[in-house]
Amino acid sequence: MIKLFSDKKIAELFELLNTSQKITVVTHVNPDGDAIGSATGWCSFLRKRGFNPIIIVPNHFPNFLKWINGTENIHVYFNNKDTCERLLKNSDLLFCLDFNNLSRLGALGEFIMTLDIKKILIDHHIGAEEKNFSLAFSHVPISSTCEIVYRIIWQITGRRHVSPQIAESLYAGIMTDTGAFTHSCSSDLFRIVADLMECGINREKIHSSVYNSFSVNRMRLMGYFISKIEVLPEYRTACIALTKEELDRFEFESGDTEGLVNIPLSIRDTVLSVFLTESREGYIKLSLRSVGEFSVDDMARRYFNGGGHKNASGGKSFVSLSESVTFFKSILPEFKDALLMVND
Ligand code: 5GP
Ligand code: MN
């Protein structure tokens, strides 16, 4: 496996670490497996090197990630603003994991922007604003932030400092961000997975903790979601919209909608899937998934104040749910040629 980062960059990382007293790790709104896995894995590594970092996330993270070691100590900004702000004011180094721009942290990001603090980015999203960071480990073609964290650790120490705990966190993030190894998998990724297995992880246990831990409500929500799929065959597109009231019928909890947007891509000839929901924060949240060369990052960036990856992006809309659906359908003709050209 080749080194992704120069020795100079790794030396700069140590220079920043060794001149810092209080380290904080932050990750994006609606933290997913990669966000939580990379934050807990990186913190375990830092702890082994004698640091005492803390993790702050903007809002709740799903129950199916709560078995990961270290999640019990995560501070949730939404629940406890004052404590989080005090901790951040006392920090002198911030690791920014799994997002490309502080705006992805919502209100937490706005607070961080008021602080004079050194920031290090570790991320794999398109369009990272590297100039806003003291140092950036940003690589778009890499499967996940967890893979980047592994590669940094590997460059520093080989596998020597990868405990079973670190390996478990990183594997969980790699598994979830690749859709259980269905996309973004390079041959190097499988070499890394082999390394993680040799570090003592239990793959079956991790898989089962994440994917076989649905509540009955979550399962029924999935059935309801499927019943509401609208297929637009002329655009090879599927579109699903759920109101807050519909979500509440299933006692919706954070994480319950995770992964649903991928389901319509199993319909023959469908290459674009868009899922719109009314968020608790008052705006419409869009999740976009595509196949092949069609870039949902492009679509989300241009029309929905968002972005992410070529085949998986998110965005926001600030009109009503039905107006957002109408607007989404109104832009489809512009993308028709590109959608028809996709080799699926
Ligand atoms: P999801 O649809 O699962 O919320 O997000 C898919 C991908 O797009 C994730 O990698 C996520 O980090 C990114 N993403 C989600 N929402 C936004 C957004 O509002 N802005 C940007 N830039 N990226 C987003
Ligand atoms: Mn990620």
Short mmCIF file of C-alpha atoms and ligand atoms in Angstrom, two decimals:
data_model
loop_
_atom_site.label_atom_id
_atom_site.label_comp_id
_atom_site.label_asym_id
_atom_site.label_seq_id
_atom_site.Cartn_x
_atom_site.Cartn_y
_atom_site.Cartn_z
CA MET A 1 0.00 0.00 0.00
CA ILE A 2 1.43 3.41 -0.92
CA LYS A 3 1.55 6.26 1.55
CA LEU A 4 -1.21 8.81 0.96
CA PHE A 5 0.46 11.57 2.93
CA SER A 6 3.97 13.02 2.84
CA ASP A 7 6.34 12.54 5.79
CA LYS A 8 6.30 16.35 6.05
CA LYS A 9 2.54 16.36 6.61
CA ILE A 10 2.80 13.70 9.31
CA ALA A 11 5.59 15.73 10.97
CA GLU A 12 3.32 18.81 10.88
CA LEU A 13 0.58 16.78 12.54
CA PHE A 14 2.94 15.91 15.40
CA GLU A 15 4.13 19.46 15.70
CA LEU A 16 0.53 20.60 16.20
CA LEU A 17 -0.24 17.73 18.58
CA ASN A 18 2.85 18.32 20.69
CA THR A 19 2.14 22.03 21.11
CA SER A 20 -1.46 21.45 22.22
CA GLN A 21 -2.88 20.79 25.67
CA LYS A 22 -6.57 20.23 25.10
CA ILE A 23 -7.75 18.36 22.01
CA THR A 24 -11.35 18.18 20.81
CA VAL A 25 -12.77 16.12 17.95
CA VAL A 26 -15.93 17.26 16.15
CA THR A 27 -17.98 15.71 13.38
CA HIS A 28 -21.03 16.55 11.23
CA VAL A 29 -24.77 17.00 11.91
CA ASN A 30 -26.69 13.69 12.05
CA PRO A 31 -23.49 11.73 12.71
CA ASP A 32 -23.33 8.43 10.81
CA GLY A 33 -21.19 5.32 11.22
CA ASP A 34 -18.18 6.90 9.55
CA ALA A 35 -18.43 10.05 11.69
CA ILE A 36 -18.75 8.15 14.97
CA GLY A 37 -16.29 5.40 13.98
CA SER A 38 -13.58 7.84 12.88
CA ALA A 39 -14.04 10.09 15.93
CA THR A 40 -13.91 7.23 18.47
CA GLY A 41 -11.11 5.40 16.59
CA TRP A 42 -8.95 8.52 16.27
CA CYS A 43 -9.51 9.41 19.94
CA SER A 44 -8.54 5.89 21.08
CA PHE A 45 -5.35 6.24 19.07
CA LEU A 46 -4.59 9.68 20.56
CA ARG A 47 -5.24 8.28 24.03
CA LYS A 48 -2.69 5.53 23.42
CA ARG A 49 -0.21 8.28 22.53
CA GLY A 50 -0.82 10.03 25.87
CA PHE A 51 -3.39 12.66 24.87
CA ASN A 52 -6.78 13.12 26.47
CA PRO A 53 -9.17 14.18 23.70
CA ILE A 54 -12.92 14.68 23.91
CA ILE A 55 -15.60 14.30 21.22
CA ILE A 56 -18.42 16.78 20.55
CA VAL A 57 -21.15 16.09 17.97
CA PRO A 58 -23.81 18.61 16.89
CA ASN A 59 -26.88 16.43 17.57
CA HIS A 60 -28.06 12.92 18.43
CA PHE A 61 -26.56 9.87 16.78
CA PRO A 62 -28.38 6.59 16.08
CA ASN A 63 -28.81 3.88 18.73
CA PHE A 64 -27.30 1.29 16.39
CA LEU A 65 -23.91 3.01 16.87
CA LYS A 66 -24.03 3.17 20.66
CA TRP A 67 -22.22 -0.17 21.17
CA ILE A 68 -19.02 1.45 19.83
CA ASN A 69 -16.45 1.90 22.56
CA GLY A 70 -16.06 5.57 23.51
CA THR A 71 -19.55 6.67 22.41
CA GLU A 72 -20.63 6.75 26.07
CA ASN A 73 -18.43 9.83 26.58
CA ILE A 74 -19.52 11.79 23.51
CA HIS A 75 -20.89 15.28 24.24
CA VAL A 76 -24.00 16.25 22.24
CA TYR A 77 -24.07 20.01 21.59
CA PHE A 78 -27.86 20.04 21.06
CA ASN A 79 -28.38 18.65 24.61
CA ASN A 80 -25.75 20.59 26.44
CA LYS A 81 -24.66 23.78 24.73
CA ASP A 82 -23.09 25.42 27.78
CA THR A 83 -20.80 22.52 28.67
CA CYS A 84 -19.79 22.02 25.03
CA GLU A 85 -19.02 25.72 24.57
CA ARG A 86 -16.93 25.77 27.76
CA LEU A 87 -15.02 22.69 26.61
CA LEU A 88 -14.43 24.23 23.20
CA LYS A 89 -13.22 27.53 24.65
CA ASN A 90 -10.66 25.56 26.66
CA SER A 91 -9.48 23.58 23.62
CA ASP A 92 -6.45 24.57 21.62
CA LEU A 93 -6.63 21.96 18.83
CA LEU A 94 -9.69 20.80 16.95
CA PHE A 95 -9.86 17.73 14.73
CA CYS A 96 -12.65 18.07 12.14
CA LEU A 97 -13.69 14.61 10.98
CA ASP A 98 -15.88 13.51 8.06
CA PHE A 99 -17.05 16.90 6.77
CA ASN A 100 -15.67 19.47 4.35
CA ASN A 101 -16.87 22.79 5.73
CA LEU A 102 -17.82 24.11 9.20
CA SER A 103 -21.32 24.89 7.92
CA ARG A 104 -21.91 21.10 8.11
CA LEU A 105 -21.93 21.45 11.91
CA GLY A 106 -24.96 23.76 12.07
CA ALA A 107 -25.07 25.90 15.24
CA LEU A 108 -21.97 24.13 16.61
CA GLY A 109 -20.05 25.27 13.51
CA GLU A 110 -21.23 28.85 13.99
CA PHE A 111 -19.89 28.81 17.56
CA ILE A 112 -16.57 27.30 16.45
CA MET A 113 -16.19 30.07 13.85
CA THR A 114 -16.09 32.60 16.72
CA LEU A 115 -13.07 30.83 18.29
CA ASP A 116 -9.42 31.33 17.47
CA ILE A 117 -8.39 27.68 17.43
CA LYS A 118 -6.11 25.51 15.29
CA LYS A 119 -8.08 23.07 13.15
CA ILE A 120 -7.02 19.85 11.42
CA LEU A 121 -9.30 18.35 8.78
CA ILE A 122 -9.57 14.59 8.16
CA ASP A 123 -12.17 13.97 5.45
CA HIS A 124 -13.13 12.40 2.11
CA HIS A 125 -15.89 14.70 0.80
CA ILE A 126 -15.77 16.72 -2.43
CA GLY A 127 -14.88 20.41 -2.07
CA ALA A 128 -13.06 20.55 1.27
CA GLU A 129 -12.16 24.15 2.11
CA GLU A 130 -8.57 23.35 3.01
CA LYS A 131 -7.59 27.00 3.39
CA ASN A 132 -9.73 27.20 6.55
CA PHE A 133 -7.62 24.54 8.29
CA SER A 134 -4.08 24.56 9.70
CA LEU A 135 -3.59 21.12 8.16
CA ALA A 136 -5.79 18.93 5.95
CA PHE A 137 -5.82 15.18 5.36
CA SER A 138 -8.43 15.27 2.62
CA HIS A 139 -8.76 12.59 -0.06
CA VAL A 140 -11.92 12.33 -2.15
CA PRO A 141 -11.40 8.88 -3.76
CA ILE A 142 -11.01 7.19 -0.36
CA SER A 143 -13.96 5.11 0.86
CA SER A 144 -14.40 6.74 4.25
CA THR A 145 -12.88 9.00 6.85
CA CYS A 146 -12.19 5.82 8.85
CA GLU A 147 -9.99 4.55 6.02
CA ILE A 148 -8.06 7.84 6.06
CA VAL A 149 -7.66 7.61 9.85
CA TYR A 150 -6.34 4.06 9.46
CA ARG A 151 -3.87 5.21 6.80
CA ILE A 152 -2.60 8.04 9.02
CA ILE A 153 -2.12 5.63 11.95
CA TRP A 154 -0.46 3.11 9.61
CA GLN A 155 1.95 5.78 8.37
CA ILE A 156 2.81 6.77 11.94
CA THR A 157 3.18 3.38 13.62
CA GLY A 158 2.30 0.56 11.25
CA ARG A 159 -0.24 -1.63 12.98
CA ARG A 160 1.49 -1.41 16.35
CA HIS A 161 -0.95 1.09 17.83
CA VAL A 162 -4.15 -0.39 16.41
CA SER A 163 -5.91 -1.95 19.38
CA PRO A 164 -9.01 -4.14 18.88
CA GLN A 165 -11.03 -1.09 20.02
CA ILE A 166 -9.57 1.20 17.36
CA ALA A 167 -9.98 -1.53 14.76
CA GLU A 168 -13.64 -2.05 15.69
CA SER A 169 -14.46 1.67 15.41
CA LEU A 170 -12.70 2.02 12.05
CA TYR A 171 -14.23 -1.15 10.63
CA ALA A 172 -17.73 0.03 11.60
CA GLY A 173 -17.23 3.32 9.72
CA ILE A 174 -15.73 1.65 6.65
CA MET A 175 -18.54 -0.91 6.56
CA THR A 176 -21.33 1.69 6.80
CA ASP A 177 -19.82 4.21 4.37
CA THR A 178 -19.30 1.55 1.69
CA GLY A 179 -22.83 0.15 2.09
CA ALA A 180 -21.36 -3.02 3.61
CA PHE A 181 -18.60 -3.17 0.94
CA THR A 182 -20.74 -2.57 -2.14
CA HIS A 183 -19.19 0.71 -3.37
CA SER A 184 -15.99 2.82 -3.11
CA CYS A 185 -13.94 -0.32 -2.38
CA SER A 186 -10.35 -0.35 -3.67
CA SER A 187 -8.05 -3.36 -3.41
CA ASP A 188 -6.14 -1.41 -0.73
CA LEU A 189 -9.34 -1.14 1.28
CA PHE A 190 -9.53 -4.92 1.46
CA ARG A 191 -5.87 -5.00 2.55
CA ILE A 192 -6.84 -2.60 5.32
CA VAL A 193 -9.82 -4.76 6.28
CA ALA A 194 -7.48 -7.76 6.44
CA ASP A 195 -5.23 -5.74 8.79
CA LEU A 196 -8.21 -4.82 10.95
CA MET A 197 -9.28 -8.47 11.14
CA GLU A 198 -5.80 -9.38 12.34
CA CYS A 199 -6.12 -6.68 15.02
CA GLY A 200 -8.85 -8.77 16.59
CA ILE A 201 -12.25 -7.50 15.42
CA ASN A 202 -15.35 -9.64 15.32
CA ARG A 203 -16.87 -8.80 11.91
CA GLU A 204 -20.07 -10.74 12.45
CA LYS A 205 -20.73 -8.97 15.75
CA ILE A 206 -20.17 -5.53 14.21
CA HIS A 207 -22.40 -6.31 11.22
CA SER A 208 -25.14 -7.62 13.43
CA SER A 209 -24.92 -4.69 15.91
CA VAL A 210 -25.38 -2.19 13.07
CA TYR A 211 -27.74 -3.93 10.66
CA ASN A 212 -29.71 -6.41 12.77
CA SER A 213 -30.80 -4.06 15.51
CA PHE A 214 -33.93 -2.50 13.98
CA SER A 215 -36.84 -1.59 16.22
CA VAL A 216 -40.19 -2.93 15.01
CA ASN A 217 -41.16 0.67 14.23
CA ARG A 218 -38.09 1.10 12.06
CA MET A 219 -38.94 -2.05 10.14
CA ARG A 220 -42.53 -0.89 9.61
CA LEU A 221 -41.28 2.56 8.55
CA MET A 222 -39.23 0.77 5.89
CA GLY A 223 -42.37 -0.95 4.61
CA TYR A 224 -44.22 2.37 4.54
CA PHE A 225 -41.30 4.06 2.76
CA ILE A 226 -41.36 1.35 0.08
CA SER A 227 -45.11 1.80 -0.39
CA LYS A 228 -44.55 5.51 -1.04
CA ILE A 229 -41.87 5.23 -3.71
CA GLU A 230 -42.85 7.24 -6.78
CA VAL A 231 -41.07 6.04 -9.90
CA LEU A 232 -40.49 8.46 -12.77
CA PRO A 233 -39.36 6.03 -15.48
CA GLU A 234 -38.75 8.71 -18.13
CA TYR A 235 -35.97 10.05 -15.85
CA ARG A 236 -34.93 6.67 -14.39
CA THR A 237 -35.61 8.33 -11.04
CA ALA A 238 -37.40 7.42 -7.82
CA CYS A 239 -38.67 10.03 -5.41
CA ILE A 240 -40.08 9.59 -1.90
CA ALA A 241 -41.35 12.30 0.43
CA LEU A 242 -42.35 11.81 4.08
CA THR A 243 -43.85 14.46 6.35
CA LYS A 244 -42.94 14.83 10.01
CA GLU A 245 -46.38 13.48 10.87
CA GLU A 246 -45.73 10.35 8.81
CA LEU A 247 -42.36 9.84 10.51
CA ASP A 248 -43.91 10.39 13.95
CA ARG A 249 -46.45 7.65 13.24
CA PHE A 250 -43.48 5.27 13.47
CA GLU A 251 -42.05 6.96 16.58
CA PHE A 252 -39.17 8.07 14.44
CA GLU A 253 -35.75 8.25 16.12
CA SER A 254 -32.52 9.61 14.67
CA GLY A 255 -30.98 7.04 12.37
CA ASP A 256 -34.29 5.37 11.49
CA THR A 257 -34.24 6.72 7.94
CA GLU A 258 -30.57 5.83 7.40
CA GLY A 259 -30.10 3.69 4.31
CA LEU A 260 -33.73 3.86 3.11
CA VAL A 261 -32.81 6.10 0.18
CA ASN A 262 -30.72 3.28 -1.32
CA ILE A 263 -33.68 0.90 -1.60
CA PRO A 264 -35.23 2.35 -4.79
CA LEU A 265 -31.93 1.86 -6.65
CA SER A 266 -32.79 -1.86 -6.60
CA ILE A 267 -35.64 -1.13 -9.03
CA ARG A 268 -34.61 -2.11 -12.55
CA ASP A 269 -33.39 0.88 -14.62
CA THR A 270 -33.49 3.31 -11.69
CA VAL A 271 -30.28 5.31 -11.36
CA LEU A 272 -31.32 8.24 -9.17
CA SER A 273 -33.14 8.09 -5.83
CA VAL A 274 -34.17 11.14 -3.83
CA PHE A 275 -35.71 11.07 -0.36
CA LEU A 276 -37.19 14.24 1.12
CA THR A 277 -38.24 14.59 4.76
CA GLU A 278 -39.40 17.37 7.05
CA SER A 279 -36.58 17.77 9.57
CA ARG A 280 -37.00 18.70 13.24
CA GLU A 281 -35.03 21.87 12.49
CA GLY A 282 -37.76 23.11 10.15
CA TYR A 283 -36.18 22.72 6.73
CA ILE A 284 -36.60 19.92 4.18
CA LYS A 285 -33.74 17.43 4.27
CA LEU A 286 -32.84 15.74 0.99
CA SER A 287 -30.87 12.53 0.63
CA LEU A 288 -29.70 11.77 -2.90
CA ARG A 289 -28.17 8.57 -4.27
CA SER A 290 -27.11 7.71 -7.81
CA VAL A 291 -25.45 5.04 -9.87
CA GLY A 292 -22.38 5.30 -12.11
CA GLU A 293 -21.32 8.59 -13.59
CA PHE A 294 -24.36 10.62 -12.57
CA SER A 295 -23.23 13.08 -9.89
CA VAL A 296 -25.69 13.86 -7.12
CA ASP A 297 -23.00 16.05 -5.58
CA ASP A 298 -23.41 18.30 -8.59
CA MET A 299 -27.20 18.33 -8.30
CA ALA A 300 -27.17 18.93 -4.51
CA ARG A 301 -24.58 21.67 -4.81
CA ARG A 302 -26.40 23.48 -7.61
CA TYR A 303 -29.97 23.28 -6.33
CA PHE A 304 -30.12 22.11 -2.71
CA ASN A 305 -27.43 23.94 -0.69
CA GLY A 306 -25.58 20.69 -0.20
CA GLY A 307 -23.09 18.21 -1.61
CA GLY A 308 -21.17 15.15 -0.45
CA HIS A 309 -19.97 12.47 -2.84
CA LYS A 310 -20.60 11.71 -6.51
CA ASN A 311 -23.09 8.92 -5.72
CA ALA A 312 -24.27 9.95 -2.23
CA SER A 313 -25.09 13.49 -1.24
CA GLY A 314 -27.37 15.49 0.99
CA GLY A 315 -28.98 18.87 0.82
CA LYS A 316 -31.61 21.24 2.19
CA SER A 317 -34.64 23.03 0.85
CA PHE A 318 -36.36 25.94 2.58
CA VAL A 319 -39.83 25.73 1.04
CA SER A 320 -42.57 23.25 2.02
CA LEU A 321 -42.27 19.51 1.41
CA SER A 322 -44.71 19.49 -1.51
CA GLU A 323 -43.08 22.57 -3.05
CA SER A 324 -39.67 20.91 -2.68
CA VAL A 325 -40.94 17.80 -4.50
CA THR A 326 -42.41 19.96 -7.27
CA PHE A 327 -39.14 21.86 -7.54
CA PHE A 328 -37.14 18.64 -7.67
CA LYS A 329 -39.32 17.32 -10.50
CA SER A 330 -39.01 20.64 -12.34
CA ILE A 331 -35.21 20.36 -12.58
CA LEU A 332 -35.22 16.76 -13.84
CA PRO A 333 -35.52 17.65 -17.57
CA GLU A 334 -32.16 19.43 -17.29
CA PHE A 335 -30.56 16.15 -16.15
CA LYS A 336 -32.50 13.84 -18.48
CA ASP A 337 -29.70 13.22 -21.00
CA ALA A 338 -27.18 12.48 -18.26
CA LEU A 339 -29.63 10.12 -16.52
CA LEU A 340 -30.39 8.21 -19.72
CA MET A 341 -26.68 7.80 -20.43
CA VAL A 342 -25.85 6.08 -17.13
CA ASN A 343 -24.56 2.54 -17.48
CA ASP A 344 -26.07 0.66 -14.56
P1 5GP B 1 -27.13 11.55 3.74
O1 5GP B 1 -28.02 11.53 2.55
O2 5GP B 1 -26.82 10.18 4.24
O3 5GP B 1 -27.56 12.51 4.79
O4 5GP B 1 -25.73 12.13 3.24
C1 5GP B 1 -25.01 11.58 2.17
C2 5GP B 1 -23.65 12.22 2.10
O5 5GP B 1 -23.77 13.62 1.81
C3 5GP B 1 -22.85 12.14 3.41
O6 5GP B 1 -21.51 11.90 3.05
C4 5GP B 1 -23.01 13.48 4.03
O7 5GP B 1 -21.89 13.82 4.78
C5 5GP B 1 -23.22 14.41 2.85
N1 5GP B 1 -24.19 15.45 3.17
C6 5GP B 1 -25.41 15.28 3.73
N2 5GP B 1 -26.07 16.45 3.87
C7 5GP B 1 -25.25 17.40 3.38
C8 5GP B 1 -25.35 18.84 3.26
O8 5GP B 1 -26.36 19.47 3.62
N3 5GP B 1 -24.27 19.47 2.72
C9 5GP B 1 -23.16 18.81 2.30
N4 5GP B 1 -22.16 19.51 1.77
N5 5GP B 1 -23.03 17.48 2.41
C10 5GP B 1 -24.04 16.77 2.94
MN MN B 2 -17.91 9.52 5.50
#
